[in-house]
Amino acid sequence: KDKKYDESIQALDKIAKGTEKEYVIKASYQLGSFYLSEKNYETAKKYLLVSSGDSTSKTPESLESLYKLANIYFQEKDLTNAEKYLIEVNKRTENKDAGYLTDLIVYYLETNQVSKADAKYKSAMQSLGKEQAAVLTSYMGEYYVNKNDLVKAQSYFSEAIKDSTSKGSAATAFRLGQIAIANGNKAEAEKYFIMMNEKTEWKDEEALKVLGIFYLDTQNYDKAEETLKKGMVLNPKNLEVRVILLELYETKNDQNSVTRIISEIKAIQPVAVNKNLGIYFAEAGNINLAEKYLRKAINEDKDNTSKVTLAIVYYNIGKIVEAKGLLNEASKNGVKEADEILQQIKEEESKGNTTAK
């Protein structure tokens, strides 16, 4: 494998030193990217400078080479060159690429050049078309989400969605809904999750699921059911929506609907239904339903591996005695994983890391 790898590198190097301009750029870019991934910055720079060297080239490889050069210089704390290559990539894209503009603005923010960041953002917003301006502002919103500054994130996302009609604006509406939930504003969250579905014309399974879960979490069960069923109409084999509906019917104690939806789930995926439902609910944090379906897997399906799964659920909520009991049972049933987990618990206890409830 290593020999073939070396041969590939040598072959690319040969092309990079050739005379066919298009192939020289592509091969140099691939080699530069490879050495960058290996953190061999000097060799990476050598190839990336070749692939970006023609100031008239606007190929994706040339542009990305400029961006990667800026990143290398930033890592090396050579801020003069980092800025130089970010400016160059924006010059070649005529300051019309929202992604590269964001990179330059973020660079200024990260290097405490706030006035430059503000000036660049303002000039970009004046020169970009409506949809690209919306992309830029949503990218800035994502930057502030990552900085955990939800006030600024909300400001940028609100600006992005104001006039935008693109499908990407659905993702912005989703972000605004998330921020509203974080701020405890359920009415605003609902508004944005509905907007997200309007922008996808109520034909996006994921968007419908988000709104359905929101209604479930806020105990608006009728709207939750209505919304989730729209997702089922779009995709009759949508398993996850049925599982969410199962949670809804369980919460309402609607046993007829529980029985019906489980039959539908079994028709789509007939294997280990109770165990898989138990795992899903455990991961979703619904411990009561996780326990119910894992118990059904143990008692009705005679699935001894589910004892281990339920034991882990118990252990994670501090029910150590119950967890050990199930693990010992599973061990007697020949489930090897149970022995390994019991040993891990023993080691943790010897360090004083567990407390039984």
GROMACS .gro file of C-alpha atoms in nm:
model
  357
    1LYS     CA    1   0.000   0.000   0.000
    2ASP     CA    2   0.280   0.244   0.094
    3LYS     CA    3   0.462   0.168  -0.231
    4LYS     CA    4   0.148   0.243  -0.436
    5TYR     CA    5   0.099   0.561  -0.233
    6ASP     CA    6   0.454   0.674  -0.308
    7GLU     CA    7   0.405   0.592  -0.675
    8SER     CA    8   0.088   0.808  -0.680
    9ILE     CA    9   0.276   1.099  -0.523
   10GLN     CA   10   0.559   1.060  -0.774
   11ALA     CA   11   0.310   1.048  -1.064
   12LEU     CA   12   0.140   1.367  -0.945
   13ASP     CA   13   0.476   1.535  -0.897
   14LYS     CA   14   0.567   1.451  -1.255
   15ILE     CA   15   0.242   1.608  -1.380
   16ALA     CA   16   0.297   1.913  -1.156
   17LYS     CA   17   0.635   1.969  -1.323
   18GLY     CA   18   0.490   1.931  -1.673
   19THR     CA   19   0.384   2.189  -1.928
   20GLU     CA   20   0.007   2.132  -1.946
   21LYS     CA   21  -0.114   2.432  -1.743
   22GLU     CA   22  -0.454   2.286  -1.644
   23TYR     CA   23  -0.300   1.961  -1.519
   24VAL     CA   24  -0.012   2.140  -1.348
   25ILE     CA   25  -0.263   2.340  -1.141
   26LYS     CA   26  -0.470   2.032  -1.050
   27ALA     CA   27  -0.173   1.809  -0.962
   28SER     CA   28  -0.002   2.086  -0.762
   29TYR     CA   29  -0.323   2.150  -0.571
   30GLN     CA   30  -0.364   1.781  -0.485
   31LEU     CA   31  -0.002   1.756  -0.370
   32GLY     CA   32  -0.026   2.078  -0.171
   33SER     CA   33  -0.344   1.951  -0.001
   34PHE     CA   34  -0.177   1.618   0.075
   35TYR     CA   35   0.129   1.778   0.239
   36LEU     CA   36  -0.097   2.019   0.428
   37SER     CA   37  -0.289   1.722   0.573
   38GLU     CA   38   0.051   1.580   0.679
   39LYS     CA   39   0.130   1.919   0.841
   40ASN     CA   40   0.434   1.948   0.615
   41TYR     CA   41   0.378   2.319   0.566
   42GLU     CA   42   0.690   2.404   0.368
   43THR     CA   43   0.629   2.141   0.099
   44ALA     CA   44   0.256   2.221   0.097
   45LYS     CA   45   0.332   2.589   0.035
   46LYS     CA   46   0.566   2.502  -0.250
   47TYR     CA   47   0.291   2.319  -0.442
   48LEU     CA   48   0.006   2.554  -0.347
   49LEU     CA   49   0.210   2.851  -0.471
   50VAL     CA   50   0.242   2.674  -0.807
   51SER     CA   51  -0.131   2.595  -0.832
   52SER     CA   52  -0.225   2.953  -0.742
   53GLY     CA   53   0.066   3.124  -0.919
   54ASP     CA   54  -0.118   3.241  -1.231
   55SER     CA   55  -0.294   3.559  -1.119
   56THR     CA   56  -0.551   3.520  -1.398
   57SER     CA   57  -0.652   3.166  -1.294
   58LYS     CA   58  -0.994   3.134  -1.134
   59THR     CA   59  -1.019   2.753  -1.131
   60PRO     CA   60  -1.155   2.600  -0.808
   61GLU     CA   61  -0.808   2.454  -0.742
   62SER     CA   62  -0.634   2.791  -0.777
   63LEU     CA   63  -0.885   2.961  -0.549
   64GLU     CA   64  -0.871   2.689  -0.284
   65SER     CA   65  -0.490   2.700  -0.301
   66LEU     CA   66  -0.499   3.068  -0.208
   67TYR     CA   67  -0.733   2.991   0.081
   68LYS     CA   68  -0.511   2.706   0.203
   69LEU     CA   69  -0.200   2.922   0.179
   70ALA     CA   70  -0.374   3.180   0.398
   71ASN     CA   71  -0.452   2.907   0.650
   72ILE     CA   72  -0.092   2.784   0.657
   73TYR     CA   73   0.044   3.135   0.712
   74PHE     CA   74  -0.216   3.191   0.984
   75GLN     CA   75  -0.099   2.871   1.157
   76GLU     CA   76   0.258   2.997   1.127
   77LYS     CA   77   0.146   3.332   1.275
   78ASP     CA   78   0.256   3.513   0.957
   79LEU     CA   79  -0.047   3.742   0.952
   80THR     CA   80   0.080   3.962   0.670
   81ASN     CA   81   0.081   3.672   0.424
   82ALA     CA   82  -0.238   3.522   0.568
   83GLU     CA   83  -0.423   3.846   0.493
   84LYS     CA   84  -0.249   3.882   0.155
   85TYR     CA   85  -0.381   3.548   0.026
   86LEU     CA   86  -0.732   3.600   0.163
   87ILE     CA   87  -0.744   3.937  -0.014
   88GLU     CA   88  -0.611   3.775  -0.334
   89VAL     CA   89  -0.876   3.499  -0.338
   90ASN     CA   90  -1.147   3.764  -0.300
   91LYS     CA   91  -0.987   3.977  -0.572
   92ARG     CA   92  -0.997   3.683  -0.814
   93THR     CA   93  -1.362   3.614  -0.730
   94GLU     CA   94  -1.433   3.988  -0.772
   95ASN     CA   95  -1.555   4.007  -0.412
   96LYS     CA   96  -1.864   3.811  -0.515
   97ASP     CA   97  -1.806   3.482  -0.331
   98ALA     CA   98  -1.987   3.479   0.006
   99GLY     CA   99  -1.769   3.198   0.141
  100TYR     CA  100  -1.434   3.366   0.072
  101LEU     CA  101  -1.569   3.702   0.189
  102THR     CA  102  -1.672   3.537   0.516
  103ASP     CA  103  -1.322   3.390   0.551
  104LEU     CA  104  -1.166   3.737   0.523
  105ILE     CA  105  -1.416   3.900   0.762
  106VAL     CA  106  -1.366   3.620   1.016
  107TYR     CA  107  -0.987   3.656   0.979
  108TYR     CA  108  -1.018   4.025   1.072
  109LEU     CA  109  -1.238   3.940   1.371
  110GLU     CA  110  -1.002   3.667   1.490
  111THR     CA  111  -0.705   3.905   1.470
  112ASN     CA  112  -0.890   4.185   1.655
  113GLN     CA  113  -0.920   4.409   1.349
  114VAL     CA  114  -1.287   4.483   1.408
  115SER     CA  115  -1.301   4.805   1.204
  116LYS     CA  116  -1.161   4.620   0.900
  117ALA     CA  117  -1.414   4.341   0.951
  118ASP     CA  118  -1.700   4.592   0.969
  119ALA     CA  119  -1.581   4.779   0.661
  120LYS     CA  120  -1.543   4.459   0.459
  121TYR     CA  121  -1.887   4.334   0.564
  122LYS     CA  122  -2.052   4.665   0.470
  123SER     CA  123  -1.883   4.685   0.129
  124ALA     CA  124  -1.967   4.319   0.058
  125MET     CA  125  -2.333   4.372   0.143
  126GLN     CA  126  -2.346   4.664  -0.102
  127SER     CA  127  -2.181   4.474  -0.388
  128LEU     CA  128  -2.340   4.130  -0.352
  129GLY     CA  129  -2.669   4.027  -0.506
  130LYS     CA  130  -2.962   3.960  -0.273
  131GLU     CA  131  -2.915   3.584  -0.242
  132GLN     CA  132  -2.536   3.595  -0.199
  133ALA     CA  133  -2.579   3.869   0.063
  134ALA     CA  134  -2.817   3.635   0.248
  135VAL     CA  135  -2.558   3.357   0.229
  136LEU     CA  136  -2.289   3.588   0.370
  137THR     CA  137  -2.505   3.700   0.663
  138SER     CA  138  -2.607   3.341   0.742
  139TYR     CA  139  -2.237   3.238   0.739
  140MET     CA  140  -2.168   3.520   0.985
  141GLY     CA  141  -2.455   3.391   1.195
  142GLU     CA  142  -2.292   3.046   1.202
  143TYR     CA  143  -1.963   3.206   1.307
  144TYR     CA  144  -2.130   3.364   1.609
  145VAL     CA  145  -2.317   3.040   1.692
  146ASN     CA  146  -1.976   2.873   1.714
  147LYS     CA  147  -1.863   3.159   1.937
  148ASN     CA  148  -2.173   3.099   2.152
  149ASP     CA  149  -2.279   3.460   2.097
  150LEU     CA  150  -2.647   3.399   2.026
  151VAL     CA  151  -2.739   3.768   2.030
  152LYS     CA  152  -2.511   3.848   1.735
  153ALA     CA  153  -2.598   3.517   1.566
  154GLN     CA  154  -2.968   3.603   1.585
  155SER     CA  155  -2.900   3.948   1.444
  156TYR     CA  156  -2.721   3.809   1.137
  157PHE     CA  157  -2.970   3.527   1.079
  158SER     CA  158  -3.260   3.773   1.102
  159GLU     CA  159  -3.090   3.991   0.840
  160ALA     CA  160  -3.024   3.685   0.620
  161ILE     CA  161  -3.385   3.573   0.617
  162LYS     CA  162  -3.541   3.915   0.567
  163ASP     CA  163  -3.558   3.918   0.187
  164SER     CA  164  -3.428   3.574   0.099
  165THR     CA  165  -3.640   3.333  -0.103
  166SER     CA  166  -3.372   3.068  -0.160
  167LYS     CA  167  -3.404   2.716  -0.022
  168GLY     CA  168  -3.099   2.787   0.194
  169SER     CA  169  -3.314   3.030   0.391
  170ALA     CA  170  -3.496   2.729   0.539
  171ALA     CA  171  -3.175   2.642   0.724
  172THR     CA  172  -3.158   3.000   0.851
  173ALA     CA  173  -3.516   2.976   0.979
  174PHE     CA  174  -3.416   2.654   1.157
  175ARG     CA  175  -3.125   2.831   1.326
  176LEU     CA  176  -3.353   3.116   1.439
  177GLY     CA  177  -3.596   2.858   1.578
  178GLN     CA  178  -3.313   2.693   1.773
  179ILE     CA  179  -3.203   3.029   1.915
  180ALA     CA  180  -3.562   3.109   2.014
  181ILE     CA  181  -3.581   2.778   2.203
  182ALA     CA  182  -3.249   2.856   2.376
  183ASN     CA  183  -3.400   3.191   2.477
  184GLY     CA  184  -3.717   3.021   2.605
  185ASN     CA  185  -3.935   3.191   2.344
  186LYS     CA  186  -4.165   2.911   2.224
  187ALA     CA  187  -4.393   3.135   2.018
  188GLU     CA  188  -4.100   3.268   1.817
  189ALA     CA  189  -3.956   2.917   1.777
  190GLU     CA  190  -4.287   2.795   1.634
  191LYS     CA  191  -4.296   3.093   1.395
  192TYR     CA  192  -3.953   3.009   1.254
  193PHE     CA  193  -4.011   2.634   1.233
  194ILE     CA  194  -4.333   2.704   1.039
  195MET     CA  195  -4.140   2.947   0.818
  196MET     CA  196  -3.882   2.674   0.752
  197ASN     CA  197  -4.160   2.448   0.625
  198GLU     CA  198  -4.317   2.726   0.419
  199LYS     CA  199  -3.982   2.785   0.248
  200THR     CA  200  -3.962   2.413   0.163
  201GLU     CA  201  -4.331   2.415   0.061
  202TRP     CA  202  -4.413   2.157   0.332
  203LYS     CA  203  -4.229   1.896   0.127
  204ASP     CA  204  -3.914   1.843   0.333
  205GLU     CA  205  -3.919   1.542   0.566
  206GLU     CA  206  -3.652   1.684   0.798
  207ALA     CA  207  -3.827   2.021   0.831
  208LEU     CA  208  -4.160   1.852   0.910
  209LYS     CA  209  -3.988   1.629   1.166
  210VAL     CA  210  -3.834   1.931   1.342
  211LEU     CA  211  -4.173   2.103   1.367
  212GLY     CA  212  -4.342   1.779   1.477
  213ILE     CA  213  -4.087   1.723   1.755
  214PHE     CA  214  -4.127   2.087   1.862
  215TYR     CA  215  -4.502   2.035   1.900
  216LEU     CA  216  -4.444   1.707   2.086
  217ASP     CA  217  -4.198   1.873   2.325
  218THR     CA  218  -4.442   2.159   2.387
  219GLN     CA  219  -4.730   1.910   2.443
  220ASN     CA  220  -4.929   2.032   2.143
  221TYR     CA  221  -5.013   1.674   2.054
  222ASP     CA  222  -5.275   1.734   1.785
  223LYS     CA  223  -5.046   1.959   1.582
  224ALA     CA  224  -4.756   1.719   1.640
  225GLU     CA  225  -4.957   1.428   1.499
  226GLU     CA  226  -5.084   1.633   1.203
  227THR     CA  227  -4.731   1.753   1.115
  228LEU     CA  228  -4.561   1.416   1.153
  229LYS     CA  229  -4.826   1.246   0.940
  230LYS     CA  230  -4.742   1.491   0.658
  231GLY     CA  231  -4.389   1.350   0.672
  232MET     CA  232  -4.530   0.998   0.641
  233VAL     CA  233  -4.728   1.099   0.333
  234LEU     CA  234  -4.407   1.229   0.172
  235ASN     CA  235  -4.225   0.905   0.252
  236PRO     CA  236  -4.451   0.611   0.342
  237LYS     CA  237  -4.148   0.411   0.460
  238ASN     CA  238  -4.020   0.681   0.696
  239LEU     CA  239  -3.931   0.482   1.007
  240GLU     CA  240  -3.811   0.765   1.231
  241VAL     CA  241  -4.135   0.962   1.197
  242ARG     CA  242  -4.330   0.652   1.304
  243VAL     CA  243  -4.107   0.610   1.609
  244ILE     CA  244  -4.169   0.975   1.706
  245LEU     CA  245  -4.543   0.916   1.658
  246LEU     CA  246  -4.509   0.608   1.882
  247GLU     CA  247  -4.359   0.831   2.151
  248LEU     CA  248  -4.652   1.071   2.104
  249TYR     CA  249  -4.912   0.793   2.136
  250GLU     CA  250  -4.732   0.648   2.440
  251THR     CA  251  -4.732   0.992   2.602
  252LYS     CA  252  -5.107   1.022   2.536
  253ASN     CA  253  -5.159   0.660   2.649
  254ASP     CA  254  -5.342   0.595   2.320
  255GLN     CA  255  -5.294   0.217   2.314
  256ASN     CA  256  -5.488   0.156   1.992
  257SER     CA  257  -5.258   0.393   1.803
  258VAL     CA  258  -4.953   0.242   1.979
  259THR     CA  259  -5.049  -0.106   1.853
  260ARG     CA  260  -5.116   0.022   1.501
  261ILE     CA  261  -4.792   0.218   1.468
  262ILE     CA  262  -4.582  -0.072   1.602
  263SER     CA  263  -4.738  -0.296   1.335
  264GLU     CA  264  -4.635  -0.038   1.073
  265ILE     CA  265  -4.282  -0.023   1.217
  266LYS     CA  266  -4.256  -0.404   1.206
  267ALA     CA  267  -4.372  -0.406   0.845
  268ILE     CA  268  -4.087  -0.171   0.749
  269GLN     CA  269  -3.816  -0.321   0.973
  270PRO     CA  270  -3.923  -0.653   1.126
  271VAL     CA  271  -3.596  -0.741   1.305
  272ALA     CA  272  -3.538  -0.669   1.679
  273VAL     CA  273  -3.812  -0.406   1.693
  274ASN     CA  274  -3.840  -0.386   2.074
  275LYS     CA  275  -3.464  -0.368   2.124
  276ASN     CA  276  -3.419  -0.102   1.856
  277LEU     CA  277  -3.703   0.105   2.002
  278GLY     CA  278  -3.546   0.075   2.347
  279ILE     CA  279  -3.212   0.197   2.211
  280TYR     CA  280  -3.378   0.485   2.024
  281PHE     CA  281  -3.566   0.605   2.333
  282ALA     CA  282  -3.255   0.568   2.553
  283GLU     CA  283  -3.058   0.790   2.312
  284ALA     CA  284  -3.349   1.036   2.300
  285GLY     CA  285  -3.343   1.055   2.682
  286ASN     CA  286  -3.688   0.900   2.732
  287ILE     CA  287  -3.583   0.653   3.002
  288ASN     CA  288  -3.935   0.526   3.078
  289LEU     CA  289  -3.997   0.417   2.719
  290ALA     CA  290  -3.641   0.285   2.685
  291GLU     CA  291  -3.703   0.064   2.987
  292LYS     CA  292  -4.045  -0.047   2.862
  293TYR     CA  293  -3.923  -0.163   2.520
  294LEU     CA  294  -3.599  -0.317   2.642
  295ARG     CA  295  -3.803  -0.515   2.900
  296LYS     CA  296  -4.029  -0.630   2.615
  297ALA     CA  297  -3.720  -0.738   2.420
  298ILE     CA  298  -3.596  -0.935   2.722
  299ASN     CA  299  -3.929  -1.094   2.821
  300GLU     CA  300  -4.114  -1.133   2.490
  301ASP     CA  301  -3.826  -1.172   2.243
  302LYS     CA  302  -3.596  -1.357   2.485
  303ASP     CA  303  -3.313  -1.126   2.375
  304ASN     CA  304  -3.041  -1.154   2.639
  305THR     CA  305  -2.826  -0.884   2.477
  306SER     CA  306  -3.101  -0.636   2.566
  307LYS     CA  307  -3.017  -0.704   2.933
  308VAL     CA  308  -2.679  -0.544   2.866
  309THR     CA  309  -2.840  -0.248   2.689
  310LEU     CA  310  -3.086  -0.191   2.974
  311ALA     CA  311  -2.804  -0.233   3.226
  312ILE     CA  312  -2.613   0.050   3.055
  313VAL     CA  313  -2.926   0.268   3.070
  314TYR     CA  314  -2.959   0.195   3.443
  315TYR     CA  315  -2.588   0.252   3.506
  316ASN     CA  316  -2.600   0.591   3.333
  317ILE     CA  317  -2.885   0.711   3.558
  318GLY     CA  318  -2.713   0.581   3.871
  319LYS     CA  319  -2.910   0.257   3.922
  320ILE     CA  320  -2.593   0.059   3.980
  321VAL     CA  321  -2.749  -0.231   4.171
  322GLU     CA  322  -3.008  -0.296   3.897
  323ALA     CA  323  -2.739  -0.260   3.629
  324LYS     CA  324  -2.516  -0.520   3.796
  325GLY     CA  325  -2.809  -0.758   3.842
  326LEU     CA  326  -2.891  -0.748   3.470
  327LEU     CA  327  -2.526  -0.783   3.372
  328ASN     CA  328  -2.486  -1.088   3.594
  329GLU     CA  329  -2.798  -1.240   3.437
  330ALA     CA  330  -2.665  -1.167   3.087
  331SER     CA  331  -2.329  -1.316   3.182
  332LYS     CA  332  -2.500  -1.639   3.293
  333ASN     CA  333  -2.683  -1.638   2.959
  334GLY     CA  334  -2.345  -1.634   2.783
  335VAL     CA  335  -2.335  -1.269   2.671
  336LYS     CA  336  -1.961  -1.196   2.668
  337GLU     CA  337  -2.006  -0.819   2.656
  338ALA     CA  338  -2.165  -0.840   3.003
  339ASP     CA  339  -1.841  -0.982   3.151
  340GLU     CA  340  -1.639  -0.699   2.997
  341ILE     CA  341  -1.872  -0.430   3.136
  342LEU     CA  342  -1.880  -0.591   3.481
  343GLN     CA  343  -1.501  -0.580   3.481
  344GLN     CA  344  -1.506  -0.212   3.381
  345ILE     CA  345  -1.752  -0.133   3.662
  346LYS     CA  346  -1.528  -0.320   3.909
  347GLU     CA  347  -1.231  -0.109   3.798
  348GLU     CA  348  -1.432   0.214   3.826
  349GLU     CA  349  -1.553   0.120   4.174
  350SER     CA  350  -1.198   0.051   4.285
  351LYS     CA  351  -1.125   0.414   4.195
  352GLY     CA  352  -1.434   0.526   4.386
  353ASN     CA  353  -1.610   0.651   4.072
  354THR     CA  354  -1.964   0.515   4.118
  355THR     CA  355  -2.251   0.588   4.350
  356ALA     CA  356  -2.554   0.361   4.369
  357LYS     CA  357  -2.903   0.507   4.378
   0.00000   0.00000   0.00000
